[in-house]
Amino acid sequence: MTSEAARPPEAGAVPDLAALTKVVARQRAELDRLQDLAATAVVVERAKGAVMAGTGCTPDAAHEELQRRARTARRTLLEECWITLGSLGPQNRTAAQPLPADVVTGPPSRSAALAADPDSETLARFGQALVRVGGPQDLARCLLDHLPPDTGAAAVLIFTRLPAGGLELVGHAGVDDLLVQQWSRVPPLSGIAALDALDSGEACWLEDIDADRRRYLLIGDPPEQWPTRAWLPVPTGRPAEVAVGILRRREGSFDPEVRHHLLGLVRLCAGPLKMFGIRQDPAVGAAAAAVRTVFDRLAGSAVLLTPLRSPSGEVEDFRIDAATVDTSDAVGRRGRELVGQRFLECWPGTAGEPLWQGCLDTLVTGRPYESEPFVRQHVVAGVSELSTYSARVARLGDGLVVNWIRHDPSDRQEQRLADVQRLGNLGWANWHLVTGEVNWSSQVYAIFDRDPARGALPLAQLPGLSLPEDMPAVARAVTELVRLGRPCDVPFRIATRDGIRHLRAVAEAVVDDRGTPVEVHGFVQDVTAQRSAELALVASERAILTQHGVLQAERTVAARLQDALLPLPKQPVRLAGLRVDIAYLPAQSGLNVGGDWFSAIELPDGDALFVVGDVAGHGIDAVAAMALLRFTAKGMVITGSSLTGALDRLNALLLHSRDAHGTATMVLARYNPRERRLVWAQAGHPPPLLLRDGKARYLDRPFGMLLGAGDTATYEEAECRLAPGDRLVLYTDGLVERPSESIDRGLDRLAAAAEVPGAGGSAPLDRLLGALLEPERRDDVCVVDIRVPEEGESPAA
């Protein structure tokens, strides 16, 4: 080992930290190199021993034989040593029995032929990395790290055949903990690709997931995350006992070069598996067997852990080197089944718990760690139940001993009682009336805001804690309890530093054989939150009742005002030779009246004016706006204004009048009986429905914006010639609109109802409304139904 000693700094000089860092880095690199050389020497010596045992040659001859094989196969010496170790047969072979040539050099199978000349540089690096591998788990990680990028591999699994059949997962990399738990043991089922590879001794290439899923049970949830995969038997003997799975996120087949390369890498894995065993039982020092024997005889749950560090020196996990028989992990393994496993793989949830940090702190400081009680699943006679535990961690040499203490039922009961008191904000209290002994739980002190150092109060002093207004009631309850043995349940208030608290005291007396109370026990509960909620609820109910009364009064006033401003005729109206039926139905839900309205009048020149409108909103404001629009619209048309001129002025009125209410829709129609000509205009209103010869259609709407929506609104007129027998329906949107559906669907429903045979007759509007309206309406409905009499028919018919 070479090193450079740092020269002592001169007096007053500052040490050259960069130079010191370089020296340390060189020393560390040299140490790593020497460790690799030592590990490599161990592998070479074991391979030489295998050749000597098989051929009976000397050590030098065995070394020369290994070098000759390496040159012939174009491999490094270390690769040849790994292959030789992986080709060893049963260990009971004696030195006098030479190994067959096919065992020493590897069986001349198709797999061996493909693996004869893989990428030498990658194999050499992998062979060198294998000297640092300590078990199947390390082997899986090492293999995944050394697979070339063009392989496309995302995960590696190593399965070994169980003596009773089936498979056991002994190494993995690139998969999550849930998948490891699900596939840790595989029963001897058909349709397992890894088993097929072991039984046939040939690689199993899965390259079409749709076809493969019909033949095999594929690993993964979902399996599509690895579209292609390969299962390669490791040549550790005949038959093969270990299969390596290569899982890829890439679709398509494995190229011949990739297959060639994978087979070569997997063949090198046989040597390490032969050296450390498929199911590694790692030792911790020379006394490992004795330590495990001791743990086998210990009661309770405990494990002996050895830290596993990353290249940077940080603890990644712990290896379990011994475990008591009562110790079980998350998947049910117990005792010696846990030996060799990783701590976080056995208890995955520990990584986010204080116990993990406690282990790390104890490893560094040497101070034992004791956890707070916690709850975890415990299996008793095959049944899983929740139990309360606490954990203790202590350092033992370079490792740790972790043991879990299960609390007995009395401890759990006490913990549960404390939890109930804390969650319910209540505490128990006992007063012995003969001896004067008083016992309070800790929660009673918290409720009364009293320092436990001052001790508990006698029962006679309990009323003195309450507010003066509540003191007589508490004193009376305590007196009856102590003298008559009468149970009490009394509410009272106390003053604390945080303000007034509302409490409830419940107590009963224990009497002697003469009926004299000798002991009192009960509980005190803080019901401040509940009482505050009750008071808030009462205040809210009062506010709701008040508001309800205001709204009811407003509805009454609005309804009376609406009746006065919008009288509804009780009989059909005859205007300009037409029969006009009018219906106004208020909403069935809510307290406010709406702003729907109508007008049907005969003008001085004999024409008829029909108006239907709807003001946005409800209540007094809507009724006022309705009255403003209704009377103004009639006045404008009567005085000679056109329909579009009236709409234009009404829009300006809504925009600039402070008393106006929001927006409104409207349709105006003027009918000339001499020509049967209907001229109409609209402002954001649904179109009139015309029923002629049993067919219904909506009139094409002329342009017109919502009233009150903008000061640049324009309006247009449309004309329609009515014929004898025609029926025209003007309506507000409450007739067609329903929650959660478009208005087009409502319009289609109205047209279909109007076309129903028999919709005519003496009361066509009643039948139409009966077919359309729901029992619970959310909006008012206003309808003006206009009928043109048939030839020779009187309008009064």
PDB file of N, CA and C in Angstrom, residues 161-166 188:
ATOM      1  N   ARG A 161     -35.509 -22.993  -7.191  1.00  0.00           N
ATOM      2  CA  ARG A 161     -36.502 -24.049  -7.045  1.00  0.00           C
ATOM      3  C   ARG A 161     -36.526 -24.530  -5.587  1.00  0.00           C
ATOM      4  N   LEU A 162     -37.723 -24.647  -5.020  1.00  0.00           N
ATOM      5  CA  LEU A 162     -37.874 -25.141  -3.649  1.00  0.00           C
ATOM      6  C   LEU A 162     -37.808 -26.664  -3.635  1.00  0.00           C
ATOM      7  N   PRO A 163     -37.341 -27.265  -2.526  1.00  0.00           N
ATOM      8  CA  PRO A 163     -37.265 -28.730  -2.467  1.00  0.00           C
ATOM      9  C   PRO A 163     -38.608 -29.409  -2.717  1.00  0.00           C
ATOM     10  N   ALA A 164     -39.691 -28.780  -2.243  1.00  0.00           N
ATOM     11  CA  ALA A 164     -41.012 -29.385  -2.408  1.00  0.00           C
ATOM     12  C   ALA A 164     -41.698 -28.942  -3.693  1.00  0.00           C
ATOM     13  N   GLY A 165     -40.972 -28.304  -4.584  1.00  0.00           N
ATOM     14  CA  GLY A 165     -41.562 -27.769  -5.802  1.00  0.00           C
ATOM     15  C   GLY A 165     -41.871 -26.288  -5.647  1.00  0.00           C
ATOM     16  N   GLY A 166     -42.164 -25.638  -6.737  1.00  0.00           N
ATOM     17  CA  GLY A 166     -42.427 -24.209  -6.682  1.00  0.00           C
ATOM     18  C   GLY A 166     -41.140 -23.410  -6.694  1.00  0.00           C
ATOM     19  N   PRO A 188     -45.982 -24.725  -7.180  1.00  0.00           N
ATOM     20  CA  PRO A 188     -45.638 -25.478  -8.415  1.00  0.00           C
ATOM     21  C   PRO A 188     -46.828 -25.566  -9.365  1.00  0.00           C
TER      22      PRO A 188
END
